[in-house]
GROMACS .gro file of N, CA, C and O in nm:
model
  332
    1ILE      N    1   6.073  -2.008  10.356
    1ILE     CA    2   6.027  -2.159  10.381
    1ILE      C    3   6.145  -2.209  10.329
    1ILE      O    4   6.217  -2.199  10.208
    2ARG      N    5   6.205  -2.287  10.405
    2ARG     CA    6   6.313  -2.383  10.384
    2ARG      C    7   6.295  -2.536  10.394
    2ARG      O    8   6.169  -2.534  10.494
    3GLY      N    9   6.365  -2.602  10.317
    3GLY     CA   10   6.366  -2.741  10.330
    3GLY      C   11   6.265  -2.831  10.254
    3GLY      O   12   6.199  -2.777  10.179
    4LYS      N   13   6.264  -2.926  10.274
    4LYS     CA   14   6.126  -3.020  10.196
    4LYS      C   15   5.997  -3.024  10.228
    4LYS      O   16   5.971  -3.094  10.280
    5GLY      N   17   5.925  -2.924  10.203
    5GLY     CA   18   5.797  -2.944  10.281
    5GLY      C   19   5.761  -2.870  10.405
    5GLY      O   20   5.624  -2.852  10.458
    6LEU      N   21   5.858  -2.848  10.501
    6LEU     CA   22   5.846  -2.828  10.622
    6LEU      C   23   5.963  -2.722  10.650
    6LEU      O   24   6.047  -2.681  10.580
    7THR      N   25   5.936  -2.598  10.737
    7THR     CA   26   5.971  -2.496  10.774
    7THR      C   27   6.048  -2.561  10.915
    7THR      O   28   5.986  -2.549  11.039
    8PRO      N   29   6.184  -2.574  10.909
    8PRO     CA   30   6.256  -2.582  11.041
    8PRO      C   31   6.268  -2.476  11.131
    8PRO      O   32   6.234  -2.368  11.119
    9THR      N   33   6.269  -2.525  11.254
    9THR     CA   34   6.262  -2.388  11.380
    9THR      C   35   6.438  -2.408  11.399
    9THR      O   36   6.458  -2.280  11.466
   10ALA      N   37   6.536  -2.476  11.353
   10ALA     CA   38   6.672  -2.450  11.372
   10ALA      C   39   6.763  -2.553  11.267
   10ALA      O   40   6.707  -2.674  11.237
   11LEU      N   41   6.844  -2.480  11.184
   11LEU     CA   42   6.916  -2.583  11.107
   11LEU      C   43   7.057  -2.566  11.153
   11LEU      O   44   7.119  -2.470  11.204
   12ASN      N   45   7.138  -2.692  11.147
   12ASN     CA   46   7.294  -2.713  11.179
   12ASN      C   47   7.366  -2.625  11.077
   12ASN      O   48   7.330  -2.635  10.962
   13SER      N   49   7.436  -2.557  11.124
   13SER     CA   50   7.506  -2.454  11.048
   13SER      C   51   7.578  -2.524  10.906
   13SER      O   52   7.623  -2.438  10.825
   14SER      N   53   7.616  -2.640  10.932
   14SER     CA   54   7.655  -2.703  10.829
   14SER      C   55   7.551  -2.759  10.716
   14SER      O   56   7.620  -2.827  10.628
   15GLN      N   57   7.470  -2.746  10.744
   15GLN     CA   58   7.329  -2.816  10.689
   15GLN      C   59   7.277  -2.739  10.579
   15GLN      O   60   7.287  -2.568  10.611
   16GLU      N   61   7.289  -2.743  10.472
   16GLU     CA   62   7.210  -2.694  10.355
   16GLU      C   63   7.062  -2.692  10.335
   16GLU      O   64   7.075  -2.846  10.306
   17PRO      N   65   6.984  -2.644  10.307
   17PRO     CA   66   6.857  -2.701  10.271
   17PRO      C   67   6.837  -2.736  10.107
   17PRO      O   68   6.912  -2.713  10.066
   18ASP      N   69   6.765  -2.816  10.086
   18ASP     CA   70   6.741  -2.852   9.980
   18ASP      C   71   6.694  -2.749   9.895
   18ASP      O   72   6.717  -2.765   9.771
   19MET      N   73   6.622  -2.654   9.901
   19MET     CA   74   6.564  -2.557   9.847
   19MET      C   75   6.521  -2.438   9.935
   19MET      O   76   6.521  -2.469  10.063
   20VAL      N   77   6.522  -2.333   9.867
   20VAL     CA   78   6.459  -2.206   9.949
   20VAL      C   79   6.346  -2.157   9.870
   20VAL      O   80   6.386  -2.124   9.746
   21ILE      N   81   6.247  -2.105   9.911
   21ILE     CA   82   6.152  -2.052   9.870
   21ILE      C   83   6.151  -1.902   9.896
   21ILE      O   84   6.100  -1.864  10.025
   22SER      N   85   6.145  -1.782   9.789
   22SER     CA   86   6.156  -1.649   9.823
   22SER      C   87   6.083  -1.591   9.696
   22SER      O   88   6.088  -1.613   9.608
   23PRO      N   89   6.032  -1.460   9.739
   23PRO     CA   90   6.019  -1.363   9.837
   23PRO      C   91   5.890  -1.443   9.926
   23PRO      O   92   5.794  -1.496   9.881
   24ASN      N   93   5.879  -1.437  10.062
   24ASN     CA   94   5.742  -1.465  10.108
   24ASN      C   95   5.739  -1.379  10.225
   24ASN      O   96   5.815  -1.355  10.340
   25PRO      N   97   5.625  -1.290  10.227
   25PRO     CA   98   5.505  -1.295  10.126
   25PRO      C   99   5.562  -1.272   9.988
   25PRO      O  100   5.649  -1.200   9.984
   26THR      N  101   5.468  -1.260   9.894
   26THR     CA  102   5.486  -1.218   9.743
   26THR      C  103   5.393  -1.160   9.684
   26THR      O  104   5.241  -1.177   9.741
   27GLN      N  105   5.411  -1.111   9.564
   27GLN     CA  106   5.271  -1.049   9.527
   27GLN      C  107   5.281  -1.091   9.345
   27GLN      O  108   5.135  -1.090   9.312
   28GLU      N  109   5.378  -1.118   9.276
   28GLU     CA  110   5.404  -1.132   9.168
   28GLU      C  111   5.434  -1.281   9.126
   28GLU      O  112   5.379  -1.387   9.060
   29LYS      N  113   5.568  -1.325   9.168
   29LYS     CA  114   5.623  -1.453   9.153
   29LYS      C  115   5.699  -1.510   9.294
   29LYS      O  116   5.753  -1.390   9.350
   30VAL      N  117   5.750  -1.639   9.274
   30VAL     CA  118   5.820  -1.674   9.390
   30VAL      C  119   5.924  -1.744   9.303
   30VAL      O  120   5.909  -1.796   9.178
   31VAL      N  121   6.039  -1.749   9.371
   31VAL     CA  122   6.139  -1.825   9.337
   31VAL      C  123   6.178  -1.936   9.363
   31VAL      O  124   6.206  -1.916   9.518
   32ILE      N  125   6.197  -2.073   9.356
   32ILE     CA  126   6.235  -2.176   9.394
   32ILE      C  127   6.373  -2.210   9.356
   32ILE      O  128   6.432  -2.251   9.279
   33THR      N  129   6.474  -2.187   9.470
   33THR     CA  130   6.619  -2.210   9.458
   33THR      C  131   6.648  -2.347   9.495
   33THR      O  132   6.652  -2.368   9.620
   34PHE      N  133   6.708  -2.436   9.423
   34PHE     CA  134   6.764  -2.563   9.479
   34PHE      C  135   6.901  -2.553   9.492
   34PHE      O  136   6.978  -2.493   9.440
   35SER      N  137   6.933  -2.669   9.604
   35SER     CA  138   7.083  -2.649   9.627
   35SER      C  139   7.171  -2.757   9.505
   35SER      O  140   7.264  -2.723   9.520
   36LYS      N  141   7.084  -2.825   9.447
   36LYS     CA  142   7.155  -2.895   9.336
   36LYS      C  143   7.088  -2.883   9.215
   36LYS      O  144   6.977  -2.874   9.222
   37ASN      N  145   7.140  -2.979   9.127
   37ASN     CA  146   7.084  -2.978   8.993
   37ASN      C  147   6.949  -3.063   9.030
   37ASN      O  148   6.960  -3.172   9.086
   38VAL      N  149   6.789  -3.047   8.940
   38VAL     CA  150   6.733  -3.135   8.950
   38VAL      C  151   6.721  -3.217   8.812
   38VAL      O  152   6.690  -3.126   8.722
   39GLU      N  153   6.692  -3.327   8.843
   39GLU     CA  154   6.673  -3.397   8.676
   39GLU      C  155   6.523  -3.423   8.675
   39GLU      O  156   6.481  -3.411   8.562
   40LYS      N  157   6.422  -3.476   8.775
   40LYS     CA  158   6.299  -3.460   8.735
   40LYS      C  159   6.211  -3.452   8.879
   40LYS      O  160   6.268  -3.531   8.979
   41ASP      N  161   6.110  -3.383   8.873
   41ASP     CA  162   6.055  -3.364   8.990
   41ASP      C  163   5.920  -3.286   8.934
   41ASP      O  164   5.902  -3.291   8.856
   42ALA      N  165   5.814  -3.280   9.032
   42ALA     CA  166   5.690  -3.229   9.015
   42ALA      C  167   5.629  -3.111   9.139
   42ALA      O  168   5.690  -3.144   9.249
   43ILE      N  169   5.636  -3.031   9.116
   43ILE     CA  170   5.570  -2.912   9.200
   43ILE      C  171   5.420  -2.896   9.193
   43ILE      O  172   5.337  -2.875   9.066
   44GLN      N  173   5.366  -2.881   9.275
   44GLN     CA  174   5.200  -2.839   9.295
   44GLN      C  175   5.210  -2.694   9.384
   44GLN      O  176   5.278  -2.662   9.477
   45LEU      N  177   5.130  -2.604   9.324
   45LEU     CA  178   5.110  -2.473   9.375
   45LEU      C  179   4.947  -2.530   9.465
   45LEU      O  180   4.848  -2.563   9.375
   46LEU      N  181   4.927  -2.513   9.583
   46LEU     CA  182   4.803  -2.562   9.656
   46LEU      C  183   4.710  -2.444   9.744
   46LEU      O  184   4.787  -2.333   9.777
   47ASP      N  185   4.584  -2.422   9.729
   47ASP     CA  186   4.521  -2.333   9.798
   47ASP      C  187   4.519  -2.361   9.926
   47ASP      O  188   4.590  -2.516   9.979
   48SER      N  189   4.456  -2.278  10.043
   48SER     CA  190   4.480  -2.307  10.183
   48SER      C  191   4.389  -2.453  10.221
   48SER      O  192   4.372  -2.498  10.299
   49LYS      N  193   4.306  -2.464  10.127
   49LYS     CA  194   4.227  -2.608  10.146
   49LYS      C  195   4.249  -2.706  10.084
   49LYS      O  196   4.225  -2.803  10.101
   50GLY      N  197   4.410  -2.719  10.006
   50GLY     CA  198   4.442  -2.845   9.971
   50GLY      C  199   4.424  -2.827   9.812
   50GLY      O  200   4.473  -2.967   9.748
   51GLY      N  201   4.348  -2.757   9.784
   51GLY     CA  202   4.314  -2.773   9.621
   51GLY      C  203   4.438  -2.720   9.552
   51GLY      O  204   4.484  -2.640   9.553
   52ILE      N  205   4.453  -2.827   9.395
   52ILE     CA  206   4.598  -2.794   9.336
   52ILE      C  207   4.545  -2.686   9.209
   52ILE      O  208   4.443  -2.701   9.175
   53LEU      N  209   4.588  -2.585   9.244
   53LEU     CA  210   4.581  -2.483   9.162
   53LEU      C  211   4.668  -2.457   9.025
   53LEU      O  212   4.638  -2.445   8.932
   54LYS      N  213   4.816  -2.514   9.041
   54LYS     CA  214   4.900  -2.549   8.950
   54LYS      C  215   4.983  -2.675   8.982
   54LYS      O  216   5.008  -2.711   9.064
   55ASN      N  217   4.994  -2.741   8.847
   55ASN     CA  218   5.057  -2.839   8.841
   55ASN      C  219   5.228  -2.796   8.747
   55ASN      O  220   5.197  -2.791   8.631
   56VAL      N  221   5.313  -2.830   8.789
   56VAL     CA  222   5.435  -2.794   8.723
   56VAL      C  223   5.529  -2.916   8.715
   56VAL      O  224   5.601  -2.987   8.844
   57SER      N  225   5.561  -2.993   8.605
   57SER     CA  226   5.654  -3.092   8.595
   57SER      C  227   5.801  -3.023   8.548
   57SER      O  228   5.790  -2.959   8.453
   58ILE      N  229   5.912  -3.079   8.664
   58ILE     CA  230   6.026  -3.047   8.617
   58ILE      C  231   6.113  -3.163   8.552
   58ILE      O  232   6.092  -3.273   8.598
   59THR      N  233   6.181  -3.134   8.426
   59THR     CA  234   6.247  -3.251   8.367
   59THR      C  235   6.380  -3.244   8.406
   59THR      O  236   6.487  -3.309   8.446
   60ARG      N  237   6.440  -3.098   8.385
   60ARG     CA  238   6.589  -3.082   8.409
   60ARG      C  239   6.578  -2.959   8.459
   60ARG      O  240   6.572  -2.846   8.375
   61ILE      N  241   6.656  -2.890   8.536
   61ILE     CA  242   6.687  -2.759   8.625
   61ILE      C  243   6.826  -2.762   8.616
   61ILE      O  244   6.869  -2.840   8.752
   62SER      N  245   6.917  -2.692   8.533
   62SER     CA  246   7.061  -2.682   8.632
   62SER      C  247   7.090  -2.522   8.658
   62SER      O  248   7.205  -2.529   8.683
   63THR      N  249   7.022  -2.431   8.618
   63THR     CA  250   7.041  -2.304   8.715
   63THR      C  251   6.998  -2.316   8.824
   63THR      O  252   7.014  -2.218   8.890
   64HIS      N  253   6.957  -2.393   8.875
   64HIS     CA  254   6.928  -2.438   9.049
   64HIS      C  255   6.799  -2.324   9.073
   64HIS      O  256   6.773  -2.318   9.169
   65GLU      N  257   6.735  -2.264   8.989
   65GLU     CA  258   6.592  -2.149   9.016
   65GLU      C  259   6.519  -2.228   8.886
   65GLU      O  260   6.510  -2.266   8.801
   66MET      N  261   6.379  -2.209   8.982
   66MET     CA  262   6.268  -2.198   8.899
   66MET      C  263   6.155  -2.090   8.932
   66MET      O  264   6.153  -2.064   9.099
   67HIS      N  265   6.100  -2.018   8.871
   67HIS     CA  266   5.982  -1.932   8.914
   67HIS      C  267   5.849  -1.968   8.880
   67HIS      O  268   5.815  -2.002   8.784
   68ILE      N  269   5.761  -1.917   8.999
   68ILE     CA  270   5.639  -1.946   8.946
   68ILE      C  271   5.560  -1.816   8.953
   68ILE      O  272   5.545  -1.749   9.079
   69ASP      N  273   5.477  -1.794   8.848
   69ASP     CA  274   5.374  -1.665   8.846
   69ASP      C  275   5.268  -1.696   8.967
   69ASP      O  276   5.203  -1.797   8.937
   70MET      N  277   5.227  -1.608   9.038
   70MET     CA  278   5.124  -1.621   9.131
   70MET      C  279   5.072  -1.469   9.095
   70MET      O  280   4.984  -1.407   9.205
   71GLY      N  281   5.109  -1.355   9.025
   71GLY     CA  282   5.033  -1.262   9.010
   71GLY      C  283   4.869  -1.270   8.980
   71GLY      O  284   4.791  -1.187   8.993
   72ASN      N  285   4.860  -1.393   8.901
   72ASN     CA  286   4.702  -1.384   8.902
   72ASN      C  287   4.621  -1.434   8.995
   72ASN      O  288   4.510  -1.479   8.998
   73LEU      N  289   4.659  -1.471   9.142
   73LEU     CA  290   4.583  -1.542   9.225
   73LEU      C  291   4.567  -1.411   9.329
   73LEU      O  292   4.625  -1.296   9.354
   74ALA      N  293   4.437  -1.443   9.403
   74ALA     CA  294   4.400  -1.384   9.509
   74ALA      C  295   4.499  -1.329   9.606
   74ALA      O  296   4.541  -1.484   9.672
   75GLN      N  297   4.497  -1.255   9.686
   75GLN     CA  298   4.578  -1.208   9.796
   75GLN      C  299   4.521  -1.379   9.908
   75GLN      O  300   4.405  -1.396   9.917
   76GLY      N  301   4.619  -1.453   9.962
   76GLY     CA  302   4.575  -1.520  10.064
   76GLY      C  303   4.709  -1.639  10.113
   76GLY      O  304   4.806  -1.595  10.076
   77VAL      N  305   4.675  -1.750  10.139
   77VAL     CA  306   4.757  -1.835  10.206
   77VAL      C  307   4.786  -1.972  10.054
   77VAL      O  308   4.653  -2.016  10.041
   78TYR      N  309   4.916  -1.970  10.041
   78TYR     CA  310   4.918  -2.070   9.950
   78TYR      C  311   5.044  -2.172   9.978
   78TYR      O  312   5.129  -2.137  10.079
   79PHE      N  313   5.027  -2.315   9.949
   79PHE     CA  314   5.140  -2.378   9.943
   79PHE      C  315   5.233  -2.455   9.835
   79PHE      O  316   5.151  -2.446   9.762
   80ILE      N  317   5.332  -2.469   9.870
   80ILE     CA  318   5.405  -2.526   9.750
   80ILE      C  319   5.454  -2.692   9.785
   80ILE      O  320   5.517  -2.695   9.891
   81ARG      N  321   5.397  -2.786   9.700
   81ARG     CA  322   5.426  -2.924   9.739
   81ARG      C  323   5.562  -2.934   9.650
   81ARG      O  324   5.522  -2.944   9.501
   82VAL      N  325   5.644  -3.012   9.655
   82VAL     CA  326   5.768  -3.072   9.570
   82VAL      C  327   5.792  -3.165   9.601
   82VAL      O  328   5.786  -3.229   9.729
   83GLY      N  329   5.786  -3.256   9.501
   83GLY     CA  330   5.835  -3.451   9.501
   83GLY      C  331   5.702  -3.503   9.432
   83GLY      O  332   5.595  -3.456   9.392
   0.00000   0.00000   0.00000
């Protein structure tokens, strides 16, 4: 999954996405890799009906990575909202 909440069908080769979420699919955890330092943001993990399962507040990420544990969730489709 690439981009800010959308999966683009094509990227200009000189364009770098704001973030990359991998692996997809996952069984244990996902890693969100940001293209730059994040000062303040929020991440929500949503179920397929839009229900909020997790809220994560980001105050500062200088490593460009964030891990979200999904090992305790049932198999299914989930969405990540950043912003």
